Coordinates of C-alpha atoms in Angstrom, one line a residue:
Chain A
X20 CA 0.0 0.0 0.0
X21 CA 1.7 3.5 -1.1
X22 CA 2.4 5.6 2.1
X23 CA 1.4 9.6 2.1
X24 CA 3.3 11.7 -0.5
X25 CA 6.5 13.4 0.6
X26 CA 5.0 16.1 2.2
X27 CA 8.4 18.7 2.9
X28 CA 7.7 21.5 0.3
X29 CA 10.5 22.1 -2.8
X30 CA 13.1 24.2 -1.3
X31 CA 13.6 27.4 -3.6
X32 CA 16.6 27.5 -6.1
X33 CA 15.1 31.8 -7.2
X34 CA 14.4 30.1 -10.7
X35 CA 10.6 30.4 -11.7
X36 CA 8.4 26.7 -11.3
X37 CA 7.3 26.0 -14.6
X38 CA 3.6 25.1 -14.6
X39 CA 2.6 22.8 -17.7
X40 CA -1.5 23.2 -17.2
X41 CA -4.6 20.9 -17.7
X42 CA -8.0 21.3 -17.6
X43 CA -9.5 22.1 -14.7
X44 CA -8.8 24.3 -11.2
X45 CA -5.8 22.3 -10.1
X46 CA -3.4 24.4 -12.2
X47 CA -4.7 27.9 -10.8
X48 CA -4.7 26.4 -7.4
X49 CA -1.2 25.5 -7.6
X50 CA 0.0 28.7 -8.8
X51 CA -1.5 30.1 -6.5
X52 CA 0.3 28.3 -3.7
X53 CA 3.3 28.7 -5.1
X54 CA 3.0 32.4 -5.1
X55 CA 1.8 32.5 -1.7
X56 CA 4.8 31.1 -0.6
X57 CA 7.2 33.4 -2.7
X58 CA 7.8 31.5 -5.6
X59 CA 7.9 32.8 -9.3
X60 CA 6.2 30.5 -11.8
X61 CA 5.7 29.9 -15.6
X62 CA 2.2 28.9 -16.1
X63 CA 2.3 27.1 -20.1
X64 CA -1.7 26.3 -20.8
X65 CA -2.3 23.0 -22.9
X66 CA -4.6 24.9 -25.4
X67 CA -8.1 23.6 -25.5
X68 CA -7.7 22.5 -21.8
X69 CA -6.6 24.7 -19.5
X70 CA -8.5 27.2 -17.6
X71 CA -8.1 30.7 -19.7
X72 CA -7.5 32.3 -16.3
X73 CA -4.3 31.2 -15.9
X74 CA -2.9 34.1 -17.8
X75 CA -3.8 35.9 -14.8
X76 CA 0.2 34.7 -14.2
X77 CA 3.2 34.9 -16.3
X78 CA 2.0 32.7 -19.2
X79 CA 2.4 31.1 -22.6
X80 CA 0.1 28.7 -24.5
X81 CA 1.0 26.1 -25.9
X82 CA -0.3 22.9 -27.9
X83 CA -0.3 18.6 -26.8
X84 CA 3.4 18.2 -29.3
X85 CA 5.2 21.0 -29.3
X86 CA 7.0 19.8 -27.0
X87 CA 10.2 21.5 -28.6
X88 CA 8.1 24.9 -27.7
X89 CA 7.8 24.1 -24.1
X90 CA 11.4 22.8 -23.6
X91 CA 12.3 26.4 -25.3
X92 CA 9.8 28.5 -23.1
X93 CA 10.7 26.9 -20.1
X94 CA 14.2 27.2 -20.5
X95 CA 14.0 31.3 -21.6
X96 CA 12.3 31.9 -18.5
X97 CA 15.0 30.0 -16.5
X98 CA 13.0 27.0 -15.3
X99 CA 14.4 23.8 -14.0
X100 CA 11.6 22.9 -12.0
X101 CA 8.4 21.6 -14.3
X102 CA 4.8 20.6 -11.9
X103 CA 2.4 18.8 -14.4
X104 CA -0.9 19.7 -13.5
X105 CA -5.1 19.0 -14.4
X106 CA -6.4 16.7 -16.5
X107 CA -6.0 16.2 -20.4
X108 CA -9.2 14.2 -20.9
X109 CA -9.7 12.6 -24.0
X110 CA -7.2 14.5 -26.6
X111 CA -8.5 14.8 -29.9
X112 CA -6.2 14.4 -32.7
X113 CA -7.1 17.4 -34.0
X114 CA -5.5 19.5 -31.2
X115 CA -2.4 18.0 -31.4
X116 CA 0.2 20.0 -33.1
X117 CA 3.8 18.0 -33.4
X118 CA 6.8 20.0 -33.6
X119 CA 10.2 19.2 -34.6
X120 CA 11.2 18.1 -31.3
X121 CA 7.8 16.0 -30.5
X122 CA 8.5 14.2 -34.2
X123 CA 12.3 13.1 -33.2
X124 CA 10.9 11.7 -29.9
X125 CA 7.8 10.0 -31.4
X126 CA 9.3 6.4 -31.2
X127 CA 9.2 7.0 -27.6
X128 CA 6.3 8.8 -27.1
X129 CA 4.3 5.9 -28.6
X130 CA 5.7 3.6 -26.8
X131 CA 4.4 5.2 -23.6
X132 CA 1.1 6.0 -25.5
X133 CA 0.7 2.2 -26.0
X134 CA 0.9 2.0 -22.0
X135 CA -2.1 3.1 -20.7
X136 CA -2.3 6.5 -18.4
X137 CA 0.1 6.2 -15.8
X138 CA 3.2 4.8 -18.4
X139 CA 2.1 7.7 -20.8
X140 CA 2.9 10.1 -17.8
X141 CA 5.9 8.1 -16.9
X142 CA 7.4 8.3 -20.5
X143 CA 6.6 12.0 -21.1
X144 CA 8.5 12.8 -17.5
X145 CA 11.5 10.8 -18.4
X146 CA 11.5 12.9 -21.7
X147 CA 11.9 16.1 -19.7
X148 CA 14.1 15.1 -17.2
X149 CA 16.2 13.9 -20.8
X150 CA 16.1 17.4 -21.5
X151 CA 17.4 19.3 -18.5
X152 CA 13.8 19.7 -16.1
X153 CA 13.4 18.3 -12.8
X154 CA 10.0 16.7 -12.7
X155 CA 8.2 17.8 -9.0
X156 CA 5.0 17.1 -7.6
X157 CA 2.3 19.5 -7.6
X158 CA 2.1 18.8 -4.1
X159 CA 5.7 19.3 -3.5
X160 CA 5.1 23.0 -4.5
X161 CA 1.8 23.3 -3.0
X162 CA 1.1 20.7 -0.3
X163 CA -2.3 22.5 0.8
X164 CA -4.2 21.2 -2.2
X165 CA -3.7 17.1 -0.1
X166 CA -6.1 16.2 1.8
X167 CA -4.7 15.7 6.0
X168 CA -5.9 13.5 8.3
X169 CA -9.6 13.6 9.6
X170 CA -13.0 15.4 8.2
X171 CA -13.1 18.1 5.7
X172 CA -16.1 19.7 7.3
X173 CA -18.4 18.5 10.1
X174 CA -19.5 15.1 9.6
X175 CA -17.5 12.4 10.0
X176 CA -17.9 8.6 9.5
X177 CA -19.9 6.3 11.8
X178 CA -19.0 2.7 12.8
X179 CA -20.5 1.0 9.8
X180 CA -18.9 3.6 7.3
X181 CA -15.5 2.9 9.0
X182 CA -16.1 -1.1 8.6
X183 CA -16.8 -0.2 5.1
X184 CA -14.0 2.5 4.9
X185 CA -11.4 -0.6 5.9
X186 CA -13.2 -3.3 3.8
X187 CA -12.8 -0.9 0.8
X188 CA -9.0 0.0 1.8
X189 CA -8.2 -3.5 1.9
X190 CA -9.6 -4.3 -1.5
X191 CA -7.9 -1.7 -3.4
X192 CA -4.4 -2.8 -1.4
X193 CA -5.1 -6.3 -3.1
X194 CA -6.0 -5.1 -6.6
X195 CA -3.3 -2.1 -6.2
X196 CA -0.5 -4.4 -8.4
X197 CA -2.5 -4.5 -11.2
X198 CA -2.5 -1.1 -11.4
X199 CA -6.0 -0.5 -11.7
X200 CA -8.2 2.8 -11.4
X201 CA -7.8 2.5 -7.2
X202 CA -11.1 3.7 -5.8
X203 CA -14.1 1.6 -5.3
X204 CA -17.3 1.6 -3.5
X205 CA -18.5 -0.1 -0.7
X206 CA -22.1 -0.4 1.2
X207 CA -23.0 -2.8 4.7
X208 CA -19.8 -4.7 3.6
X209 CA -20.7 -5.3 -0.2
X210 CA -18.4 -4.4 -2.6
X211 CA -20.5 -2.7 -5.0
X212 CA -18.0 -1.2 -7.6
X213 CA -14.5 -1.0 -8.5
X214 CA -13.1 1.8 -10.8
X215 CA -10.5 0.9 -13.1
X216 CA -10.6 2.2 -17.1
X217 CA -13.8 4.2 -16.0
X218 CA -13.3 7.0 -13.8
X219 CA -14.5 7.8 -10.4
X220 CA -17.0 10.1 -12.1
X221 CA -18.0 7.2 -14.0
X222 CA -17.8 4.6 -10.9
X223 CA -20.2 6.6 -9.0
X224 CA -23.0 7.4 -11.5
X225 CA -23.1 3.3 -12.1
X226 CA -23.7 3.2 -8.8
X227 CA -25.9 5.5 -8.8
X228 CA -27.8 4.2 -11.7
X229 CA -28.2 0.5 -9.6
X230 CA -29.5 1.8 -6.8
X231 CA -32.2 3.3 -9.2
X232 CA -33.1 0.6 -11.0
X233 CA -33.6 -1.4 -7.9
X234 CA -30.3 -3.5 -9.0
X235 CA -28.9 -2.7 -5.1
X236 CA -30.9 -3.5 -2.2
X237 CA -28.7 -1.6 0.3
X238 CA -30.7 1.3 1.3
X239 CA -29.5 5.3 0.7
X240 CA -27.6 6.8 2.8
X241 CA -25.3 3.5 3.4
X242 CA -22.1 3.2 1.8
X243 CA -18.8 5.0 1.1
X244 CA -16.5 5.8 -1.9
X245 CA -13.0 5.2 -1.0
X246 CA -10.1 6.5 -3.0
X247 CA -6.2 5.4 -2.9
X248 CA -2.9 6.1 -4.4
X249 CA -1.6 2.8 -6.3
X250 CA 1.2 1.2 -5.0
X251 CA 3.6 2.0 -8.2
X252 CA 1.7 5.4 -9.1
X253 CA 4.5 8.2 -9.9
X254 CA 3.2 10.7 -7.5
X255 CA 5.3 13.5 -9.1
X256 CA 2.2 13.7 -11.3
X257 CA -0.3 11.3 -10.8
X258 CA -2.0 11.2 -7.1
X259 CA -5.9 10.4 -6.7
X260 CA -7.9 13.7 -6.7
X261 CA -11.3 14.9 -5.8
X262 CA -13.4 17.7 -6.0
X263 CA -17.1 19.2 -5.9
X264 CA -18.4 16.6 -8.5
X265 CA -16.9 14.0 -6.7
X266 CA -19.2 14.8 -3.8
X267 CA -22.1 15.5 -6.3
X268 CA -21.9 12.2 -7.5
X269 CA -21.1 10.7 -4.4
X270 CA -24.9 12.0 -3.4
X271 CA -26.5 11.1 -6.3
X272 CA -25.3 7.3 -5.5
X273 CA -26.9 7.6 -2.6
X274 CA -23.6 7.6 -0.3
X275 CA -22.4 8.4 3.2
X276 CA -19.3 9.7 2.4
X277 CA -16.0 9.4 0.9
X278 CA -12.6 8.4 2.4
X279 CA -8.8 9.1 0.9
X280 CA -5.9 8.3 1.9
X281 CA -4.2 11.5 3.9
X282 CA -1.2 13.0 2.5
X283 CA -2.0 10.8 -0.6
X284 CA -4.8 12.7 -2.5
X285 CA -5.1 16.0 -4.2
X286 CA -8.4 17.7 -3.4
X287 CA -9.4 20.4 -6.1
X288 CA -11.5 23.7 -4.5
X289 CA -11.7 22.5 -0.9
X290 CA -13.8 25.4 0.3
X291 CA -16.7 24.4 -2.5
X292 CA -15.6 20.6 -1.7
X293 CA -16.6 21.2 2.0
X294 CA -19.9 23.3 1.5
X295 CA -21.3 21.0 -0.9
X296 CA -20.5 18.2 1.4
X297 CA -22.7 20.2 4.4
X298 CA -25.4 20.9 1.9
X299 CA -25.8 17.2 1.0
X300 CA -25.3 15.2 4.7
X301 CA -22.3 13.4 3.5
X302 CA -18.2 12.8 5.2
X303 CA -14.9 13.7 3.3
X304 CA -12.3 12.1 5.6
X305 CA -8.6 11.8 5.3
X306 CA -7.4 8.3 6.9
X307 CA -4.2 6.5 7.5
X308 CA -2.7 4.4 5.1
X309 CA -4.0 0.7 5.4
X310 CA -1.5 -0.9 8.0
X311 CA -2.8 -4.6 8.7
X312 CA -4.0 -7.6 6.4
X313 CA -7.8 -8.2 5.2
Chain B
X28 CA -8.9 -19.7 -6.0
X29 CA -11.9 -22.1 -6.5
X30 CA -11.1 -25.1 -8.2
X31 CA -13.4 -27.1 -10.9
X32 CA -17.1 -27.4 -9.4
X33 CA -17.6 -31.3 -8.5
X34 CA -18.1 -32.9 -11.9
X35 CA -19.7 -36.0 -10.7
X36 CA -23.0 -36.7 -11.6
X37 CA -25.8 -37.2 -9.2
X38 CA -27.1 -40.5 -8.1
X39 CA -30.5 -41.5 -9.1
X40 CA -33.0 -41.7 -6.1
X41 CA -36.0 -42.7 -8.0
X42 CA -37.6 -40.0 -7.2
X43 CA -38.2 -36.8 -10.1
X44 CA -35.7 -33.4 -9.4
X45 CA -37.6 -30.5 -8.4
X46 CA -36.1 -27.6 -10.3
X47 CA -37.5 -24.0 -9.2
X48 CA -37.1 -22.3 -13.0
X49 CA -36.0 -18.6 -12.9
X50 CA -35.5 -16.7 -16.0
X51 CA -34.0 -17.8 -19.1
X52 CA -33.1 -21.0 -21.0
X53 CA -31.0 -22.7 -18.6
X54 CA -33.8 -24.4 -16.7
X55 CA -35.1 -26.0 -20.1
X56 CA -31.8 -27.0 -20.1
X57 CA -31.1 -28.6 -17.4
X58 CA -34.6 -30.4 -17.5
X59 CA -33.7 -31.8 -21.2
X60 CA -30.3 -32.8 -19.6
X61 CA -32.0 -34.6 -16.6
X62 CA -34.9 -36.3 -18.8
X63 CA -32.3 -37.1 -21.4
X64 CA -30.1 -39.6 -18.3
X65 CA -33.8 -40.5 -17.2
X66 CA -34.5 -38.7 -14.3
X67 CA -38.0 -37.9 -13.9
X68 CA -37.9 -34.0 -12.9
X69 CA -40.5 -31.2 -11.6
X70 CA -39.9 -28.1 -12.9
X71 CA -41.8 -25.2 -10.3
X72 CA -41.8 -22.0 -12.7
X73 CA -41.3 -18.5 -11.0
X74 CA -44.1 -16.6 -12.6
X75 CA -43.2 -13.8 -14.5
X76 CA -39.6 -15.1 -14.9
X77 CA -39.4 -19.0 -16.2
X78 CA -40.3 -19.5 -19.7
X79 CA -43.5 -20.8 -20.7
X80 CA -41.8 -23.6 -22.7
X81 CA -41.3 -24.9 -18.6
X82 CA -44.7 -26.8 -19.5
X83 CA -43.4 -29.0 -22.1
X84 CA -42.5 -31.2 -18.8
X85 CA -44.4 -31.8 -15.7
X86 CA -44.9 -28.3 -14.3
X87 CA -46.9 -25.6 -12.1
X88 CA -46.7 -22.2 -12.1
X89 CA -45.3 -20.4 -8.2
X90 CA -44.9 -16.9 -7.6
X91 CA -42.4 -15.1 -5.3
X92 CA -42.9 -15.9 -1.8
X93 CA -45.3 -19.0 -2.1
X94 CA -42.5 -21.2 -0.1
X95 CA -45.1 -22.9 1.2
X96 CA -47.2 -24.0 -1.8
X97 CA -43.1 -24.5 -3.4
X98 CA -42.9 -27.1 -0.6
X99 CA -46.4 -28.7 -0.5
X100 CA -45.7 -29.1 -4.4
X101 CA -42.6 -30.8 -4.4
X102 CA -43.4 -33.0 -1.5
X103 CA -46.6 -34.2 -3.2
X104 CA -44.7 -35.3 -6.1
X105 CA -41.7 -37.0 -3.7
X106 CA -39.7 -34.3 -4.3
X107 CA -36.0 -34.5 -2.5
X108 CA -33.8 -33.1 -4.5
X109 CA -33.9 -29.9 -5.7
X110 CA -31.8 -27.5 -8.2
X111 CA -32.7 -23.6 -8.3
X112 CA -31.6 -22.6 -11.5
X113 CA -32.2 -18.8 -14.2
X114 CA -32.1 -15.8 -13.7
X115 CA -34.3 -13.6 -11.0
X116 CA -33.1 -10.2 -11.8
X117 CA -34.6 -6.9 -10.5
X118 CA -37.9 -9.1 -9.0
X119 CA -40.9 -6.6 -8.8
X120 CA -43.0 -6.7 -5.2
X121 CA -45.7 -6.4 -7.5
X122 CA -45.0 -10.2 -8.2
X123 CA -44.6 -11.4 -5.1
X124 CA -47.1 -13.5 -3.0
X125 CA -46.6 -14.1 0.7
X126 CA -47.9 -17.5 1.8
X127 CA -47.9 -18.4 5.1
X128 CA -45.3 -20.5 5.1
X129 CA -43.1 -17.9 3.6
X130 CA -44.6 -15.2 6.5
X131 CA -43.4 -17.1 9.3
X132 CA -40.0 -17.3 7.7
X133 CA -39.8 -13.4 7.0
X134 CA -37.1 -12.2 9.6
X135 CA -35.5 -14.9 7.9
X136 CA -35.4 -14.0 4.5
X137 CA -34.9 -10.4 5.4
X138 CA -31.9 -10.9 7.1
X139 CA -30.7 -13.1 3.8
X140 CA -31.9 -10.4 1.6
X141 CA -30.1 -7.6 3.1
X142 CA -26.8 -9.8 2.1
X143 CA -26.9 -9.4 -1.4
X144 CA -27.3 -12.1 -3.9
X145 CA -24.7 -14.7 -2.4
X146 CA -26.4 -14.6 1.1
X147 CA -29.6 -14.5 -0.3
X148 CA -29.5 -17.5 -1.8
X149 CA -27.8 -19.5 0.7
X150 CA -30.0 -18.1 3.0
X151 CA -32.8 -19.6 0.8
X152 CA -31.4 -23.2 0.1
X153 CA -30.7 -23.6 4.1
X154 CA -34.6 -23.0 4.8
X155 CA -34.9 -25.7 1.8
X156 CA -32.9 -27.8 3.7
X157 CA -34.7 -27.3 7.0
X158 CA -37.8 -28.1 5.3
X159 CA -36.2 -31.8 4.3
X160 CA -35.2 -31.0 1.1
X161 CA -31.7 -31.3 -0.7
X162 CA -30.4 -28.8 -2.4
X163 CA -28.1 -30.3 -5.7
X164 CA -26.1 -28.0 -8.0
X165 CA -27.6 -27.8 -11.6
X166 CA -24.4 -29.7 -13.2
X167 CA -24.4 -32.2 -10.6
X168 CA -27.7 -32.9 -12.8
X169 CA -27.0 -31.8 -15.9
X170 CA -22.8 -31.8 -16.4
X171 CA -23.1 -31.1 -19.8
X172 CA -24.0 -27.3 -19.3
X173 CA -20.5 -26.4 -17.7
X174 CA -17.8 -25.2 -20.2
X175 CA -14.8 -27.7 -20.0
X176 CA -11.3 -27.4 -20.6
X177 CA -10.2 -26.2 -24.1
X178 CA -12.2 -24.0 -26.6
X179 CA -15.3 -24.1 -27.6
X180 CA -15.5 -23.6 -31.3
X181 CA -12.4 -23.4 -33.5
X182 CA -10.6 -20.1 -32.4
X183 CA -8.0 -19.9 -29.8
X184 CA -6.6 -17.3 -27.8
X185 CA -3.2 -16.2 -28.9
X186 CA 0.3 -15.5 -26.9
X187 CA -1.1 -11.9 -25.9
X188 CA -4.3 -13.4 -25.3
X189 CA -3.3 -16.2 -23.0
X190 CA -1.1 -13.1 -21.1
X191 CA -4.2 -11.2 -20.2
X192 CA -6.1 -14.1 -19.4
X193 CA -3.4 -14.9 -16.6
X194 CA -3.2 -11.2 -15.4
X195 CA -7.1 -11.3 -14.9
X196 CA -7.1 -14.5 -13.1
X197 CA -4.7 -13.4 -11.0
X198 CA -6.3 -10.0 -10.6
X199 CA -9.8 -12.2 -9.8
X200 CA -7.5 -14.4 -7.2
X201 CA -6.5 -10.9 -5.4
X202 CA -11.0 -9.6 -5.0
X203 CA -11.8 -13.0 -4.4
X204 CA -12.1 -12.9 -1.0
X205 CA -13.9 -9.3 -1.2
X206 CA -17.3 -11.3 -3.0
X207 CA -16.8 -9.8 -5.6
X208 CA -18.9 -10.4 -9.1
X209 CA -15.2 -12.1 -10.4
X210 CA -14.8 -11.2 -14.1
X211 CA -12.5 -8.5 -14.9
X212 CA -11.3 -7.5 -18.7
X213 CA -7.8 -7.0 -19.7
X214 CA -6.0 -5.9 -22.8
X215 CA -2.4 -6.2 -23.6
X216 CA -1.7 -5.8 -19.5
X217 CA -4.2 -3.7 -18.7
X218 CA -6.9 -3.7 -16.6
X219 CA -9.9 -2.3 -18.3
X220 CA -12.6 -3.2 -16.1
X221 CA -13.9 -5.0 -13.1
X222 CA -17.2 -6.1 -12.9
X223 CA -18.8 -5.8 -9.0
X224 CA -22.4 -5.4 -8.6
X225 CA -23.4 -4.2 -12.2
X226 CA -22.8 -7.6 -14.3
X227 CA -21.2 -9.0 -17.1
X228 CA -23.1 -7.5 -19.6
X229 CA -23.0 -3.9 -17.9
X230 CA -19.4 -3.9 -17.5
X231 CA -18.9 -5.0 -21.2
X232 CA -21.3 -2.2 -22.4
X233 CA -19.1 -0.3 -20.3
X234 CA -15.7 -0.7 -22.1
X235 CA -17.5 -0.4 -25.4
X236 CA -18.7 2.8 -24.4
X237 CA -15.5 3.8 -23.4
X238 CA -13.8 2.4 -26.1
X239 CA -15.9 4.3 -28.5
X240 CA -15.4 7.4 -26.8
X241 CA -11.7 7.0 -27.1
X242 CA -10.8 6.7 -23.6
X243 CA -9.4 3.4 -24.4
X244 CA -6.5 3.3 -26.5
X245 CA -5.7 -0.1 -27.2
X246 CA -6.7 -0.8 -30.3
X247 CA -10.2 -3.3 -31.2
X248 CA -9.4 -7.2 -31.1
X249 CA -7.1 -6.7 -28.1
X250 CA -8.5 -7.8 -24.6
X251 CA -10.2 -10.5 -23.0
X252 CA -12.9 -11.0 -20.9
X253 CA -12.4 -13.3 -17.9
X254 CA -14.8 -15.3 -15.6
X255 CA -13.8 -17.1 -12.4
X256 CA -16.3 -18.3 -9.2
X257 CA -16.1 -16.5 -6.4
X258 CA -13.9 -19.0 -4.0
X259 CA -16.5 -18.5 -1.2
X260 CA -19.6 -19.2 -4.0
X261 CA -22.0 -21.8 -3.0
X262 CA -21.3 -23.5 -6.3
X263 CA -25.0 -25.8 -5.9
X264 CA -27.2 -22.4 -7.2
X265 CA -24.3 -19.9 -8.5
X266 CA -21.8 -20.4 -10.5
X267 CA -20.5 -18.1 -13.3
X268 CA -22.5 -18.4 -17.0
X269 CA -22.2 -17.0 -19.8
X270 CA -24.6 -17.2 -22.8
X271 CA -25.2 -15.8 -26.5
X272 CA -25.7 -12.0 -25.1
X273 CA -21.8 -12.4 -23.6
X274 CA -20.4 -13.3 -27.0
X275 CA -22.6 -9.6 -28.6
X276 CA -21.1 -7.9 -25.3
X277 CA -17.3 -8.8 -26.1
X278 CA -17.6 -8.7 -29.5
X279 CA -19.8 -5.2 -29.1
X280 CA -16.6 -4.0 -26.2
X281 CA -13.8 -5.1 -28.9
X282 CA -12.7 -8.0 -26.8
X283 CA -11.0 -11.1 -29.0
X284 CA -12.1 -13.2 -26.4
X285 CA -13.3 -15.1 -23.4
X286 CA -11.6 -17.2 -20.9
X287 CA -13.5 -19.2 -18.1
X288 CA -12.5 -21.8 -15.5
X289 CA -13.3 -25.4 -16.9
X290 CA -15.6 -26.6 -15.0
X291 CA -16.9 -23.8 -13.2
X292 CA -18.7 -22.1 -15.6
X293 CA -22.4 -22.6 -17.0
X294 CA -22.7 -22.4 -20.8
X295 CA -26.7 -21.2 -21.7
X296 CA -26.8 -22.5 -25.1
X297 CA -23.6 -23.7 -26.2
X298 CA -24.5 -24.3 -29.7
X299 CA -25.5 -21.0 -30.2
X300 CA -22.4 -19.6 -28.8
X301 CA -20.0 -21.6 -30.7
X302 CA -22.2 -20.0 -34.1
X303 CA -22.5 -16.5 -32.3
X304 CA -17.9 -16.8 -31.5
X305 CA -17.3 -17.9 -35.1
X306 CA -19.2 -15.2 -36.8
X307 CA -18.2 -12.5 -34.5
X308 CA -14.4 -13.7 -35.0
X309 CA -13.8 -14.2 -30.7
X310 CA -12.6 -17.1 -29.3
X311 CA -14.2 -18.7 -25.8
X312 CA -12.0 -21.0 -24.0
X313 CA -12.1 -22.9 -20.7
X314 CA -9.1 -23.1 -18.9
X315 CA -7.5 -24.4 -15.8
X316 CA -7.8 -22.0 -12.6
X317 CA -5.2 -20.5 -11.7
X318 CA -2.8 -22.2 -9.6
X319 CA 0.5 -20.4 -8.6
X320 CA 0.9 -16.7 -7.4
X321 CA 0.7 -12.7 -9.6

């Protein structure tokens, strides 16, 4: 079972943190962070993901293979530290603009593609650290956007959600070497699903869906969604995350609440992540680590 | 991991098999496999599940929660043994019928029912068994339905195939002991899907959606899909099946084929899903469960 991430920050070295930026809040969240702290960054948006605010820093776009553009913008600016951030959902081909450099590291590059998520990551960091970068975690820079140990908000689990909470922990520590999705749902002591190519998103509305056709007999109201790192997961840039529609769907399947692994999950917008929690009755809890056997 | 189901073949008592007949054509099944060793059988059709073809042999028509009349029937015909066999899925209260009998045994069957499926129906067969009855697994009736070793049809899984088949056996090893639904599908190493309380067919649909919506990148005709019984399974009314609608689910998914363990695994219609595997191009194999360690 994967321990919390590292959790000392990134010491500074004065050179800006270059930001390459997905879809979604993450990226804003951690530049933020960064800044807080006193740390210049170089925010380069993956056109046709990334949030348009983030020129509200020091900023370039840039397009999925042009790689050769990033490695240049990066390096003008004086970066050696690169955070990949946010999600790159679905790429269409169409967005994908190869330059010279992306073209001479193809071979490679498909050979990661081939890998599934995590060795597509992998590859793609090992192709910057090639180059010069230091690939950190997100949470290296910014280690307010894990989750700590105990209740985001007021609620917190009862005695059956915690049976649950283990049962589920437990699971996911015996399917974690097959490097599957690592979150899974679990009601009364029945699994009910287990992510892997899906999604969590996806995970929960299935659940949700059952419940309304009548295909689960465990009432509303019972039941958490647990989410862990894997075992072998790079946490430079892949850790579990959650945010508001996590807990939206985690309502809509009719759930008590959700458990992560402390230290070892990225939660996006933690102040709407804890008010739509309230508003809907249900836990967000950080926990240890699974220690013991099943 | 569980081993083969007993293959033996059940001793003749003289006295006709009562077979309760869910949904399905596996009760006709097992009745033509009983008649055809001449065992004299009684076939107790759920009403609004068993198919109407159930009258072709001696036969009466129970609903839901007639235990009682279940019991007076079968004893008046010298029922002792007895093989629950078809589906029940998503049973409306609508079609149920409390008898007396069935009353008085309420606390029991709610406290099986809140289980889910496996405690259910061993819930079920103990009060069977209370009541004097027997209850035998449908192949220890009828062996014929179980897939054995080798394929069925002329196709046969390939090196990359016979990989993924091993990874998802091993993967099913590791949920085992979490009762889980114990098929999983895998393509070229990777786990695309586990199936828990949705189904086979479900999680199929699943990974064809996902395939078509590009979120799986390994190309069509890579992957299998593999069943295994859950070790804890009471194999005498569950055991793994698969049937035509698997072979339109792998084929619809982009799966080149289907692994099962020999011996553990209930074929509905094997004819038709030799004829369904050859057109479609996918092979369906039995092989041996999995023995040594990931």
């Amino acid at each position: 079972m994967a321990g919390p991430a590292e959790s000392a920050s990134l010491p500074d070295d004065g050179n800006p943190i270059g930001i390459v930026c997905g879809a979604g809040s993450m990226p804003l969240a951690v530049a933020e962070a960064a800044s807080r702290r006193g740390r210049r960054v170089l925010l380069l948006g993956l056109r046709g993901f990334a949030d348009p605010q983030i020129e509200r820093y020091p900023s370039h776009w840039v397009a999925l293979g042009q790689l050769g553009r990033i490695f240049r913008l990066l390096r003008a600016a004086g970066c050696r530290d690169v955070v990949f951030i946010g999600a790159l959902v679905r790429p269409s081909f169409g967005r994908i603009r190869l330059d010279w450099t992306t073209l001479r590291l193809l071979p490679r590059l498909a050979g990661a593609f081939r890998g599934g998520d995590d060795h597509l990551l992998a590859g793609v960091g090992r192709i910057f650290e090639d180059h010069g970068f230091r690939l950190v975690a997100a949470h290296a820079v910014a280690p307010e956007i894990l989750l700590p140990q105990g209740p985001l908000g007021s609620r917190l689990p009862g005695e059956r959600d915690r049976a649950d909470i283990s049962r589920a922990l437990a699971l996911l520590a015996a399917t974690g070497p097959y490097d599957v999705g690592q979150a899974a749902v679990v009601a009364d002591g029945h699994v009910l699903a287990i992510e892997a190519a899906e999604g969590t998103d996806r995970m929960l509305a299935r659940v949700a869906a059952l419940r309304q056709e009548g295909r689960i007999r465990i009432a509303a109201g019972i039941g958490v969604l647990v989410k862990a790192p894997k075992p072998q997961q790079d946490h430079r840039f892949d850790l579990p995350s959650i945010g508001p529609q996590t807990i939206e769907g985690l309502a809509r399947a009719g759930l008590a609440g959700l458990a992560v692994v402390a230290g070892g999950t990225i939660v996006a917008e933690p102040q709407r992540v804890a008010r739509l929690a309230e508003q809907h009755g249900v836990f967000v809890v950080g926990v240890p680590s699974r220690e013991s056997g099943p």
